[in-house]
């Protein structure tokens, strides 16, 4: 995508790329693929979305569930997310990669947060790893990558 830079100026081919990371080997491969596609002036957003569904959203509203337990679980997931981002910050630094921005999304369902972030930031291409859980597991637990493919406001690169 090119963007107009104003009267009497040149067209910029700077791309906004986004990779979704969760610390798995699948997300590491997606990160590597994004780096391969990233030009020197492109911006790479490295994004971890806390899996809010693991917090037991429904149980948080249940009067029989202690809210402090939900808060403890949230803290555990936020700490895990901080470690994931730190891992990718180190990888980017070790590879001397410039123009990387690191984000943790904390509110809402991870797959919805990811698509909203991509839209808000004007992402051109989103990279996501596929865990390959298979058709049966995808029916029961939902497929994150399938949701991203169907709902992202940009091109999606699915990395196996």
PDB file of N, CA, C and O in Angstrom, residues 1 10 14 20 26 30 53 74 78 82-83 92 104 118-119 127 138-139 148 157:
ATOM      1  N   UNK A   1       0.839  -1.188   0.000  1.00  0.00           N
ATOM      2  CA  UNK A   1       0.000   0.000   0.000  1.00  0.00           C
ATOM      3  C   UNK A   1       0.880   1.246   0.000  1.00  0.00           C
ATOM      4  O   UNK A   1       1.841   1.333   0.728  1.00  0.00           O
ATOM      5  N   UNK A  10       6.726  12.797  -2.463  1.00  0.00           N
ATOM      6  CA  UNK A  10       6.797  11.474  -3.064  1.00  0.00           C
ATOM      7  C   UNK A  10       5.873  10.514  -2.343  1.00  0.00           C
ATOM      8  O   UNK A  10       5.387  10.785  -1.249  1.00  0.00           O
ATOM      9  N   UNK A  14       6.192   2.679   2.767  1.00  0.00           N
ATOM     10  CA  UNK A  14       6.340   2.123   4.106  1.00  0.00           C
ATOM     11  C   UNK A  14       5.116   1.285   4.446  1.00  0.00           C
ATOM     12  O   UNK A  14       3.988   1.726   4.321  1.00  0.00           O
ATOM     13  N   UNK A  20       1.355 -11.654  15.447  1.00  0.00           N
ATOM     14  CA  UNK A  20       0.751 -12.052  16.713  1.00  0.00           C
ATOM     15  C   UNK A  20       1.643 -13.114  17.349  1.00  0.00           C
ATOM     16  O   UNK A  20       1.999 -14.099  16.699  1.00  0.00           O
ATOM     17  N   UNK A  26       5.209 -21.761  16.879  1.00  0.00           N
ATOM     18  CA  UNK A  26       4.422 -21.296  15.729  1.00  0.00           C
ATOM     19  C   UNK A  26       4.492 -19.775  15.605  1.00  0.00           C
ATOM     20  O   UNK A  26       4.631 -19.234  14.512  1.00  0.00           O
ATOM     21  N   UNK A  30       6.186 -17.280  12.741  1.00  0.00           N
ATOM     22  CA  UNK A  30       5.476 -16.135  12.167  1.00  0.00           C
ATOM     23  C   UNK A  30       6.319 -14.868  12.299  1.00  0.00           C
ATOM     24  O   UNK A  30       6.389 -14.049  11.380  1.00  0.00           O
ATOM     25  N   UNK A  53     -10.335 -15.275  27.382  1.00  0.00           N
ATOM     26  CA  UNK A  53     -11.262 -16.381  27.602  1.00  0.00           C
ATOM     27  C   UNK A  53     -10.748 -17.322  28.683  1.00  0.00           C
ATOM     28  O   UNK A  53     -11.523 -17.992  29.352  1.00  0.00           O
ATOM     29  N   UNK A  74      -5.859 -13.175  36.183  1.00  0.00           N
ATOM     30  CA  UNK A  74      -5.522 -12.083  35.269  1.00  0.00           C
ATOM     31  C   UNK A  74      -4.055 -11.688  35.444  1.00  0.00           C
ATOM     32  O   UNK A  74      -3.344 -11.487  34.482  1.00  0.00           O
ATOM     33  N   UNK A  78      -1.175 -11.748  32.647  1.00  0.00           N
ATOM     34  CA  UNK A  78      -0.448 -10.520  32.310  1.00  0.00           C
ATOM     35  C   UNK A  78       1.054 -10.716  32.482  1.00  0.00           C
ATOM     36  O   UNK A  78       1.838 -10.247  31.653  1.00  0.00           O
ATOM     37  N   UNK A  82       3.899 -10.433  29.588  1.00  0.00           N
ATOM     38  CA  UNK A  82       5.101  -9.594  29.688  1.00  0.00           C
ATOM     39  C   UNK A  82       6.346 -10.395  29.317  1.00  0.00           C
ATOM     40  O   UNK A  82       7.253  -9.886  28.652  1.00  0.00           O
ATOM     41  N   UNK A  83       6.392 -11.662  29.722  1.00  0.00           N
ATOM     42  CA  UNK A  83       7.525 -12.522  29.381  1.00  0.00           C
ATOM     43  C   UNK A  83       7.573 -12.801  27.882  1.00  0.00           C
ATOM     44  O   UNK A  83       8.654 -12.840  27.284  1.00  0.00           O
ATOM     45  N   UNK A  92      14.369  -9.314  18.606  1.00  0.00           N
ATOM     46  CA  UNK A  92      14.489  -8.184  17.677  1.00  0.00           C
ATOM     47  C   UNK A  92      15.802  -7.441  17.911  1.00  0.00           C
ATOM     48  O   UNK A  92      16.486  -7.064  16.955  1.00  0.00           O
ATOM     49  N   UNK A 104       0.956  -5.292  24.249  1.00  0.00           N
ATOM     50  CA  UNK A 104       0.164  -6.345  24.880  1.00  0.00           C
ATOM     51  C   UNK A 104      -1.267  -5.840  24.944  1.00  0.00           C
ATOM     52  O   UNK A 104      -1.521  -4.750  25.452  1.00  0.00           O
ATOM     53  N   UNK A 118      -5.396  -4.242  14.580  1.00  0.00           N
ATOM     54  CA  UNK A 118      -4.949  -4.160  13.182  1.00  0.00           C
ATOM     55  C   UNK A 118      -5.699  -3.057  12.440  1.00  0.00           C
ATOM     56  O   UNK A 118      -5.103  -2.293  11.674  1.00  0.00           O
ATOM     57  N   UNK A 119      -6.981  -2.941  12.699  1.00  0.00           N
ATOM     58  CA  UNK A 119      -7.776  -1.902  12.044  1.00  0.00           C
ATOM     59  C   UNK A 119      -7.388  -0.514  12.541  1.00  0.00           C
ATOM     60  O   UNK A 119      -7.172   0.410  11.759  1.00  0.00           O
ATOM     61  N   UNK A 127       0.696 -11.304  10.325  1.00  0.00           N
ATOM     62  CA  UNK A 127       1.282 -12.638  10.324  1.00  0.00           C
ATOM     63  C   UNK A 127       0.814 -13.369  11.575  1.00  0.00           C
ATOM     64  O   UNK A 127       0.866 -12.821  12.675  1.00  0.00           O
ATOM     65  N   UNK A 138     -10.814 -27.627  16.420  1.00  0.00           N
ATOM     66  CA  UNK A 138     -11.236 -26.282  16.025  1.00  0.00           C
ATOM     67  C   UNK A 138     -12.729 -26.087  16.242  1.00  0.00           C
ATOM     68  O   UNK A 138     -13.170 -25.012  16.608  1.00  0.00           O
ATOM     69  N   UNK A 139     -13.507 -27.143  16.044  1.00  0.00           N
ATOM     70  CA  UNK A 139     -14.950 -27.054  16.246  1.00  0.00           C
ATOM     71  C   UNK A 139     -15.247 -26.801  17.720  1.00  0.00           C
ATOM     72  O   UNK A 139     -16.089 -25.989  18.073  1.00  0.00           O
ATOM     73  N   UNK A 148      -8.919 -14.948  12.612  1.00  0.00           N
ATOM     74  CA  UNK A 148      -8.089 -13.868  12.076  1.00  0.00           C
ATOM     75  C   UNK A 148      -8.213 -13.819  10.556  1.00  0.00           C
ATOM     76  O   UNK A 148      -8.394 -12.745   9.971  1.00  0.00           O
ATOM     77  N   UNK A 157      -1.043 -13.456   6.551  1.00  0.00           N
ATOM     78  CA  UNK A 157      -0.115 -14.521   6.188  1.00  0.00           C
ATOM     79  C   UNK A 157      -0.171 -15.554   7.305  1.00  0.00           C
ATOM     80  O   UNK A 157       0.165 -15.254   8.455  1.00  0.00           O
TER      81      UNK A 157
END
